[in-house]
mmCIF file of C-alpha atoms in Angstrom:
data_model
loop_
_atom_site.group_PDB
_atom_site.id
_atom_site.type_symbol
_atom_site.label_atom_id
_atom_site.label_comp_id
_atom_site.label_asym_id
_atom_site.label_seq_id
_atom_site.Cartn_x
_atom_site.Cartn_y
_atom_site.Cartn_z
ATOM 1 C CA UNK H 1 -10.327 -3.455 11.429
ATOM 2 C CA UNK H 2 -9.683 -6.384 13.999
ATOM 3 C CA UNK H 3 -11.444 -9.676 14.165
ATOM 4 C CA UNK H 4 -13.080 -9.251 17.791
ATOM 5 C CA UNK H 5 -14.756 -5.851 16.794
ATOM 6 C CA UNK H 6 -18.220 -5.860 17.261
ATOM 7 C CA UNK H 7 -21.155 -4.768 14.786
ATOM 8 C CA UNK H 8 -21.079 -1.529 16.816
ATOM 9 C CA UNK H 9 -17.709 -1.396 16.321
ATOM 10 C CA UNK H 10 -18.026 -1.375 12.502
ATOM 11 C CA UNK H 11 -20.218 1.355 12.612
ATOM 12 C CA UNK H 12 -18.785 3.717 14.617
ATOM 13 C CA UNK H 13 -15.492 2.972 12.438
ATOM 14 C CA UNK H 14 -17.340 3.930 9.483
ATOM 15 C CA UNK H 15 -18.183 0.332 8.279
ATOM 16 C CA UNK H 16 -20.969 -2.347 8.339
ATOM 17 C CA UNK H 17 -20.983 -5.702 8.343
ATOM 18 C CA UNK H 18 -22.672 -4.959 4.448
ATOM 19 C CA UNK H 19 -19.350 -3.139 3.826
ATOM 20 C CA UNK H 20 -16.506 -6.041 4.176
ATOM 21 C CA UNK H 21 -12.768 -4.920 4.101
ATOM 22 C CA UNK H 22 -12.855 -7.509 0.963
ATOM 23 C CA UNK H 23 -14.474 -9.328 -1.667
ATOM 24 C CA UNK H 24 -11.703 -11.285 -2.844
ATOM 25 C CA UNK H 25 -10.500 -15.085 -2.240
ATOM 26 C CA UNK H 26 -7.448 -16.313 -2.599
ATOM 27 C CA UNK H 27 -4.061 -14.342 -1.831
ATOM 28 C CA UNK H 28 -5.293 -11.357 0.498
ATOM 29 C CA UNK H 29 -3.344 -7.874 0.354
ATOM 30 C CA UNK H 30 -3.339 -7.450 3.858
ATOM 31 C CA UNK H 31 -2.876 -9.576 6.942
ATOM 32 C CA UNK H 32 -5.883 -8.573 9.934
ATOM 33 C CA UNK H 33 -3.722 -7.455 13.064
ATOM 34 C CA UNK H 34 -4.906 -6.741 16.702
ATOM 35 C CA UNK H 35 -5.343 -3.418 17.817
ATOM 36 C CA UNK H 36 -7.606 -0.908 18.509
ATOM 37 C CA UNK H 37 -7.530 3.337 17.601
ATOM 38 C CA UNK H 38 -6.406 5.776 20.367
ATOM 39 C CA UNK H 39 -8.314 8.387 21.208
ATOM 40 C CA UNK H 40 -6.441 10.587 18.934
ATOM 41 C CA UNK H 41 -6.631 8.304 16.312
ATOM 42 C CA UNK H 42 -10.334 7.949 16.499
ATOM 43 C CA UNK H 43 -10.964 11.558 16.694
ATOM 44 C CA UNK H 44 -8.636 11.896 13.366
ATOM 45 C CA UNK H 45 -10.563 9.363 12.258
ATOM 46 C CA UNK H 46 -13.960 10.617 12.614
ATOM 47 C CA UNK H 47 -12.963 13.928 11.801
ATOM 48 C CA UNK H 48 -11.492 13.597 8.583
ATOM 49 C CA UNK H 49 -12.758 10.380 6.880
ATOM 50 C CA UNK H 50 -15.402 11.965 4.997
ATOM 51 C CA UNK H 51 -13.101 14.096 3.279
ATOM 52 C CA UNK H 52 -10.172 11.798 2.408
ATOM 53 C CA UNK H 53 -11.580 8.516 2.505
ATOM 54 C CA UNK H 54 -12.408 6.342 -0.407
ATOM 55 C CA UNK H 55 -14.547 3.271 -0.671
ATOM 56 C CA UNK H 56 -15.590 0.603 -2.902
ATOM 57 C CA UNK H 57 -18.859 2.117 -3.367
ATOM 58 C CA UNK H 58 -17.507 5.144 -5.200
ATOM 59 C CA UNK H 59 -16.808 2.987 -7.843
ATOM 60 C CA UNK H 60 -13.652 3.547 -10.815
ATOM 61 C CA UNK H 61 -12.208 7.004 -10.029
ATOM 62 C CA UNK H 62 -11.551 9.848 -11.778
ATOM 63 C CA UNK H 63 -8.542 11.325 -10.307
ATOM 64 C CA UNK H 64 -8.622 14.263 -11.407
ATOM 65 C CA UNK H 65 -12.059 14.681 -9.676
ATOM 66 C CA UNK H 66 -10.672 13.496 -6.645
ATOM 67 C CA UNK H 67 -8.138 15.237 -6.452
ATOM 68 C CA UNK H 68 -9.143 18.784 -8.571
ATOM 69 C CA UNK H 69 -6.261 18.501 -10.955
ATOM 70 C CA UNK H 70 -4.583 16.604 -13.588
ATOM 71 C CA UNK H 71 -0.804 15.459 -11.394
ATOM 72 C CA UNK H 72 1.461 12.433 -11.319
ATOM 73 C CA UNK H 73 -0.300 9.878 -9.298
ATOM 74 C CA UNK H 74 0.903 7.337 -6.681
ATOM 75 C CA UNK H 75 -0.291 4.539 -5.386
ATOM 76 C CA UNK H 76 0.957 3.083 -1.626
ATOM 77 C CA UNK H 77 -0.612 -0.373 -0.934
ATOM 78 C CA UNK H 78 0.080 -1.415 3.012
ATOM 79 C CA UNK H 79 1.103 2.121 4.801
ATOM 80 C CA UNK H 80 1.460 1.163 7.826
ATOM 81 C CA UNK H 81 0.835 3.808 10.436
ATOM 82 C CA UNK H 82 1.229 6.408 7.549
ATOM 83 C CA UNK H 83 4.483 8.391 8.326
ATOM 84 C CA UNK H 84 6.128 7.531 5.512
ATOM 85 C CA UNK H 85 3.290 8.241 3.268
ATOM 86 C CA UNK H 86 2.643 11.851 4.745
ATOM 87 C CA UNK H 87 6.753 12.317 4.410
ATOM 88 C CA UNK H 88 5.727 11.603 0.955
ATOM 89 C CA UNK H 89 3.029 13.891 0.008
ATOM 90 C CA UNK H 90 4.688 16.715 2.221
ATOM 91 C CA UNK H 91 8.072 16.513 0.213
ATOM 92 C CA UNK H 92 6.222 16.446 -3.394
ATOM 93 C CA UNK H 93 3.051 18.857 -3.304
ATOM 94 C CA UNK H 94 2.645 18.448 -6.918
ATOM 95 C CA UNK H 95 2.154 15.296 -6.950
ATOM 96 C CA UNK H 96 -0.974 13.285 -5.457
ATOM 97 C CA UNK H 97 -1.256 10.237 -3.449
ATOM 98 C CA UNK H 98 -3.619 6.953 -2.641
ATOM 99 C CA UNK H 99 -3.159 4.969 0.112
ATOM 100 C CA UNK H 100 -4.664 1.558 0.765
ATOM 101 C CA UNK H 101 -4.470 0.383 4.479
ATOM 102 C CA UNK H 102 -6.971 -1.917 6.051
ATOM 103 C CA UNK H 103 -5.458 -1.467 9.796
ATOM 104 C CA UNK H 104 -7.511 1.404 11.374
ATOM 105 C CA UNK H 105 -4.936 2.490 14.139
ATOM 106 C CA UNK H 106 -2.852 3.054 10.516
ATOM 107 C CA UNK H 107 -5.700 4.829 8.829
ATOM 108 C CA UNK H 108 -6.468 6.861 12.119
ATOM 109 C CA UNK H 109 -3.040 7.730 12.383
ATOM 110 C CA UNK H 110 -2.209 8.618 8.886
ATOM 111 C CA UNK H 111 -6.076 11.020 9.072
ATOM 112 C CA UNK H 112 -4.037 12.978 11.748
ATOM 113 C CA UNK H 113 -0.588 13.694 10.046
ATOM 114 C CA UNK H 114 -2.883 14.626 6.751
ATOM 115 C CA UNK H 115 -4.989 17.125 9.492
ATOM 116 C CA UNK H 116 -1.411 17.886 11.628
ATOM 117 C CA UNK H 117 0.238 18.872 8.270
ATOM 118 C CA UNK H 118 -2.172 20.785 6.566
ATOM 119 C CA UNK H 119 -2.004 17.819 3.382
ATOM 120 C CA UNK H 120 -4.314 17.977 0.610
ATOM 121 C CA UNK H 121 -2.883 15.553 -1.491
ATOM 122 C CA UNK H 122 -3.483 12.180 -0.262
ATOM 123 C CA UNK H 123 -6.595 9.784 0.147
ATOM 124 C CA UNK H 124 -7.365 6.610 1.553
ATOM 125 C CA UNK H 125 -8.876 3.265 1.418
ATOM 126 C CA UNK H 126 -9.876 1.098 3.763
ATOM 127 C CA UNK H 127 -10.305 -2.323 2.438
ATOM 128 C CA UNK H 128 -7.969 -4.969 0.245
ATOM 129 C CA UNK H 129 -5.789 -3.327 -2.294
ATOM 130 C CA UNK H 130 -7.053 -6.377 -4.781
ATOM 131 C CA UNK H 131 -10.292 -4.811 -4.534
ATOM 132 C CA UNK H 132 -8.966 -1.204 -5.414
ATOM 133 C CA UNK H 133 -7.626 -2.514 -8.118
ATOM 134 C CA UNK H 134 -9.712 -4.370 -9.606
ATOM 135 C CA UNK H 135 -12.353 -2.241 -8.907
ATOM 136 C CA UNK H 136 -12.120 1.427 -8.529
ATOM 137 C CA UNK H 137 -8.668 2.680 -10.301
ATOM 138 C CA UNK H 138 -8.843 2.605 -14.508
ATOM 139 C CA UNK H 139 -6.228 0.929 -16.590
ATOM 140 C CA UNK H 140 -2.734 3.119 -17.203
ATOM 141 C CA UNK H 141 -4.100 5.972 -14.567
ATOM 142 C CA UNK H 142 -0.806 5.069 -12.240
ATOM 143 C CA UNK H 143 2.448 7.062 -12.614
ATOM 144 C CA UNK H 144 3.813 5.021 -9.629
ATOM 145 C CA UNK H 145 3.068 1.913 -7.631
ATOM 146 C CA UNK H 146 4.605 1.574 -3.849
ATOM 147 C CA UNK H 147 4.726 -2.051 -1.975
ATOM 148 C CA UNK H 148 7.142 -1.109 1.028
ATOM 149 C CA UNK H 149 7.819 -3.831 3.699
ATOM 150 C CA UNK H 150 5.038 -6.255 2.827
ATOM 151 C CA UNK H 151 4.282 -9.662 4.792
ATOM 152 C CA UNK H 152 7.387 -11.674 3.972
ATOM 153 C CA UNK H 153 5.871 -14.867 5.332
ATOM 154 C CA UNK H 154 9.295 -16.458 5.746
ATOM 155 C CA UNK H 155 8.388 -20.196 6.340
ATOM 156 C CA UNK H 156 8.942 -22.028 3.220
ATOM 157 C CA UNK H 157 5.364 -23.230 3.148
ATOM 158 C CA UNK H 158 3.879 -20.198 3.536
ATOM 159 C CA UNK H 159 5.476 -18.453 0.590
ATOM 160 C CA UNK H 160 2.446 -18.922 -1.770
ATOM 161 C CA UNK H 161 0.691 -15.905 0.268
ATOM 162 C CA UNK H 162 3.118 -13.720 -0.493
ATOM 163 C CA UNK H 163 1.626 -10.754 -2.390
ATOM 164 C CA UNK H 164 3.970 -10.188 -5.023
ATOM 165 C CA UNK H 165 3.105 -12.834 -7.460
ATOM 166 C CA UNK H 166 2.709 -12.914 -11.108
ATOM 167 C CA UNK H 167 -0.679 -12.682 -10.815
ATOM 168 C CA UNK H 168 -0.702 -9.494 -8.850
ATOM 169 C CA UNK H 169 1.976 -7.472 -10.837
ATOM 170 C CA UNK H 170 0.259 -8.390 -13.892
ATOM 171 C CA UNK H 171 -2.983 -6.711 -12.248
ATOM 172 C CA UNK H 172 -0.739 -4.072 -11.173
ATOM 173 C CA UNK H 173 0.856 -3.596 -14.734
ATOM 174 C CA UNK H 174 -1.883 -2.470 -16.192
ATOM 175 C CA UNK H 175 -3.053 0.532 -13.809
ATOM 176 C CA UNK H 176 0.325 1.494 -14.253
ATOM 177 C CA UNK H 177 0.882 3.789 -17.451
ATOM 178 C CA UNK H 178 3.622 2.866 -19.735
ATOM 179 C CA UNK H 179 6.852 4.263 -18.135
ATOM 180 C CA UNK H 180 5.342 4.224 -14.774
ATOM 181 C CA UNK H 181 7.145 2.284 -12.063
ATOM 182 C CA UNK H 182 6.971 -0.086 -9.615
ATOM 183 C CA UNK H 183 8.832 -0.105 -6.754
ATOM 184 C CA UNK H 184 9.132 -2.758 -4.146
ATOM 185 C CA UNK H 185 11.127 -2.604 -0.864
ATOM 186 C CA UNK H 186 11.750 -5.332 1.711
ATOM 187 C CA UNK H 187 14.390 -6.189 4.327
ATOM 188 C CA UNK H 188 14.177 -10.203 3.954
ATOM 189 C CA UNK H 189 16.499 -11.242 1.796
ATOM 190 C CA UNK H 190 14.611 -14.209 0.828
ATOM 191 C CA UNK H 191 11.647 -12.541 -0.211
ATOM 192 C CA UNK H 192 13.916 -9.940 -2.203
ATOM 193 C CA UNK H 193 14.501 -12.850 -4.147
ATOM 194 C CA UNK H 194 11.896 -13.897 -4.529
ATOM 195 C CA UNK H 195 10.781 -10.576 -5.410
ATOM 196 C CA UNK H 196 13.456 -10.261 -8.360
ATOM 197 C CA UNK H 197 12.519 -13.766 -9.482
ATOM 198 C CA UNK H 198 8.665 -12.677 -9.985
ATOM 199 C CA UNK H 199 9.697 -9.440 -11.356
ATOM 200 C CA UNK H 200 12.190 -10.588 -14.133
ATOM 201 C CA UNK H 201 9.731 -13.423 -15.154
ATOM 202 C CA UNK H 202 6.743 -10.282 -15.270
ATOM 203 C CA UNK H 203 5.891 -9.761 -19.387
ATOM 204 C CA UNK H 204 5.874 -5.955 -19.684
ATOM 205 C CA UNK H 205 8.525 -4.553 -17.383
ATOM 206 C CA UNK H 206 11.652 -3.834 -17.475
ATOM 207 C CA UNK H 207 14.313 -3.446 -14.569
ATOM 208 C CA UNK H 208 15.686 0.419 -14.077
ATOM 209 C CA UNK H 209 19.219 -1.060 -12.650
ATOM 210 C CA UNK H 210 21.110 -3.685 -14.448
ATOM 211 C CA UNK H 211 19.653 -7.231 -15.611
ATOM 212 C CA UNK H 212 18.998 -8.758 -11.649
ATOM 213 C CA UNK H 213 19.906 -6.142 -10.043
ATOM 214 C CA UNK H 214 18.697 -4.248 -7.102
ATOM 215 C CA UNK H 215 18.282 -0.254 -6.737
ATOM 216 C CA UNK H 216 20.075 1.681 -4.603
ATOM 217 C CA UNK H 217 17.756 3.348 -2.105
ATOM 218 C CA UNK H 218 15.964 6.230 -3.716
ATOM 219 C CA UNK H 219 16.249 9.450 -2.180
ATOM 220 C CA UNK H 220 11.956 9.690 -2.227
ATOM 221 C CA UNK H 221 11.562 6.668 0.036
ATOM 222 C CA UNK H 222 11.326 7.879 3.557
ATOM 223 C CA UNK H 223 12.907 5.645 5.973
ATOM 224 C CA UNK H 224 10.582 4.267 8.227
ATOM 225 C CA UNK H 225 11.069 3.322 12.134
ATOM 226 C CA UNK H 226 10.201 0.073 11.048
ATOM 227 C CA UNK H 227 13.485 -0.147 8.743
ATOM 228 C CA UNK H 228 15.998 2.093 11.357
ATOM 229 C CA UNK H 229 14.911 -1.025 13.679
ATOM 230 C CA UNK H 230 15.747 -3.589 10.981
ATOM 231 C CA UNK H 231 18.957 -1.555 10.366
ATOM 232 C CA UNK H 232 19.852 -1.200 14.060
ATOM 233 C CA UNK H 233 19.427 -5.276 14.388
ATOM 234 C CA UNK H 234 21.887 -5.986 11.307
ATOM 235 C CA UNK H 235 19.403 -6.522 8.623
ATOM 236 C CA UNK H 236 19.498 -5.587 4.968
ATOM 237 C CA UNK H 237 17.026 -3.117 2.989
ATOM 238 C CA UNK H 238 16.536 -4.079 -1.164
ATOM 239 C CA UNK H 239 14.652 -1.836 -3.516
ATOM 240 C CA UNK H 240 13.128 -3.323 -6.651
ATOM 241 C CA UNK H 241 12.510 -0.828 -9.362
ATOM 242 C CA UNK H 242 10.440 -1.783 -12.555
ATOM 243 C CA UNK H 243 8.801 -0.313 -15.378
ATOM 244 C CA UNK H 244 6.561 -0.725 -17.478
ATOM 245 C CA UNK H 245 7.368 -1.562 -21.067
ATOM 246 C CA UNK H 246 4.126 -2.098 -22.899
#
């Protein structure tokens, strides 16, 4: 969703101006960006939403409703346009997949590789991750937990809206089920250290590599176009993997 859309807008996207992309104050999961859906995207959009979209008013899931069957369970929060997600759910059919995204061009786009690839293994929401959390996903139901590439909001005084905070990997913590991990990725080194800072101050996990160190890149994280750019222009890529320990 954009800031200049119009009531109208909302509607034919599927919301209303009763159905806000968040309830939350404070730190936000999600950043609003221009943009509006192709054609394609809208089709996509309209086409498959009822079956693989989620909302806040279905309330705490039962994933094995949603899905039809009792699998390891991920959760992406921020997909971008989707690729990497579908890349994903394509390479591991036995496992299932949530996505939280509030950009519709992303939603839209992701809606067509689920339709392009035949998927049946993923589904989507539309508004702030805090709110699927907090809201609609029951303590330890989480095998895995995905934060790729968030907002590194590198000025100094801008670091407090950084999503990973205590706060929010405590939050996270407990969807996750003991064992289950969390995995961060970002190519700022500043917010990587930030990152490992948080994480090795977080009660309850654990880090998979050595004390402070980072992962090497796991062969299940797709590359995105958005890190072969990064890569292309020098930068750096670090992978954070925790779990939980109680």
């Amino acid at each position: 969703m954009t800031e200049e859309n119009t009531p109208k807008d909302h509607a034919k996207n599927g919301r209303s101006e009763e159905s806000p992309v968040t309830t939350r104050r404070g730190v936000r999961s999600f950043v609003l960006r221009q943009g509006r859906m192709t054609e394609g995207q809208r089709k996509a959009y309209e086409r498959n939403w009822p079956k693989f979209g989620l909302t806040r008013e279905h309330g705490m899931i039962d994933p094995r409703q949603v899905f039809g069957r009792d699998a390891m369970l991920n959760l992406e929060i921020g997909f971008g346009m989707g690729r990497s997600l579908a890349d994903m759910a394509e390479a591991a059919p036995e496992q299932d997949f949530i996505g939280v995204e509030v950009h519709l061009p992303g939603v839209g786009a992701l809606l067509k590789e689920i339709a392009d690839r035949g998927l049946e293994n993923i589904r989507i929401y539309s508004i702030d991750a805090n709110d699927v959390i907090d809201l609609c996903l029951a303590d330890a139901c989480l095998d895995r937990v995905m934060v790729f590439f968030p907002d590194p909001w590198h000025k100094k005084r801008h670091h407090k809206r950084r999503l990973v905070q205590q706060e929010f990997v405590q939050r996270l913590r407990h969807k996750l089920r003991v064992g289950g991990i969390l995995h961060l990725a970002t190519d700022w080194e500043n917010y990587a250290e930030h990152m490992m800072e948080v994480m090795a101050d977080s009660e309850g996990f654990a880090n998979t590599q050595i004390e402070g160190g980072f992962s090497p890149k796991p062969e299940g994280r797709p590359v995105t176009k958005f890190e072969q750019r990064g890569e292309r222009l020098g930068h750096g890529v670090w992978d954070l993997l925790f779990y939980r320990t109680n």
